[in-house]
Amino acid sequence: MKRLLIKIALFIFTILMLACLGLGIYSQDLLITAIGILLIFCIILLSLEYKKMLSNPFD
C-alpha cells in the first residue's frame, strides 16, 4: 500500500514539476521556476525513500 502511494505521489509531483518549470520558463517568472526546482528535490527524496523501501527484506 505504501509503495503504491509513493508511486502515485511521484507521478503527481513529476507532472507538477514539468508544469511549473514549463510555465515558469514560458512566462519568465522566477517564483514558479523555483517551485519547480523544489519539486525536483521532493522527487529525488521520494525516489530515495522508495528505493529504501524496496531494499528492506523485513517489510
Tab-separated table of C-alpha atoms in Angstrom:
chain	number	residue	atom	x	y	z
A	1	MET	CA	0.000	0.000	0.000
A	2	LYS	CA	2.823	2.398	0.894
A	3	ARG	CA	4.629	1.636	-2.356
A	4	LEU	CA	1.550	2.425	-4.407
A	5	LEU	CA	1.058	5.742	-2.613
A	6	ILE	CA	4.684	6.712	-3.172
A	7	LYS	CA	4.417	5.819	-6.876
A	8	ILE	CA	1.271	7.931	-7.202
A	9	ALA	CA	2.919	10.833	-5.355
A	10	LEU	CA	5.992	10.573	-7.591
A	11	PHE	CA	3.791	10.678	-10.687
A	12	ILE	CA	1.818	13.695	-9.439
A	13	PHE	CA	4.967	15.573	-8.388
A	14	THR	CA	6.567	14.842	-11.770
A	15	ILE	CA	3.575	16.269	-13.625
A	16	LEU	CA	3.524	19.333	-11.346
A	17	MET	CA	7.272	19.822	-11.741
A	18	LEU	CA	7.058	19.739	-15.526
A	19	ALA	CA	4.126	22.154	-15.480
A	20	CYS	CA	5.864	24.572	-13.092
A	21	LEU	CA	9.134	24.560	-14.996
A	22	GLY	CA	7.386	24.935	-18.339
A	23	LEU	CA	5.125	27.730	-17.149
A	24	GLY	CA	7.944	29.441	-15.253
A	25	ILE	CA	10.269	29.458	-18.245
A	26	TYR	CA	7.481	30.460	-20.634
A	27	SER	CA	6.281	33.380	-18.525
A	28	GLN	CA	9.799	34.179	-17.223
A	29	ASP	CA	8.557	34.006	-13.641
A	30	LEU	CA	11.284	33.096	-11.182
A	31	LEU	CA	8.896	32.113	-8.370
A	32	ILE	CA	7.152	29.417	-10.419
A	33	THR	CA	10.522	28.134	-11.650
A	34	ALA	CA	11.757	27.959	-8.039
A	35	ILE	CA	8.706	25.890	-7.098
A	36	GLY	CA	9.561	23.526	-9.959
A	37	ILE	CA	13.112	23.195	-8.661
A	38	LEU	CA	11.822	22.439	-5.153
A	39	LEU	CA	9.583	19.756	-6.647
A	40	ILE	CA	12.689	18.208	-8.240
A	41	PHE	CA	14.237	17.879	-4.769
A	42	CYS	CA	10.984	16.379	-3.482
A	43	ILE	CA	11.024	13.807	-6.296
A	44	ILE	CA	14.632	12.899	-5.500
A	45	LEU	CA	13.838	12.400	-1.802
A	46	LEU	CA	10.738	10.319	-2.545
A	47	SER	CA	12.618	8.129	-5.002
A	48	LEU	CA	15.329	7.509	-2.402
A	49	GLU	CA	12.640	6.582	0.123
A	50	TYR	CA	11.071	4.210	-2.414
A	51	LYS	CA	14.469	2.623	-3.092
A	52	LYS	CA	14.981	2.162	0.663
A	53	MET	CA	11.572	0.504	0.982
A	54	LEU	CA	12.360	-1.906	-1.859
A	55	SER	CA	15.659	-2.963	-0.296
A	56	ASN	CA	14.097	-3.711	3.112
A	57	PRO	CA	13.663	-7.516	3.317
A	58	PHE	CA	11.630	-7.364	6.551
A	59	ASP	CA	8.777	-5.230	5.213
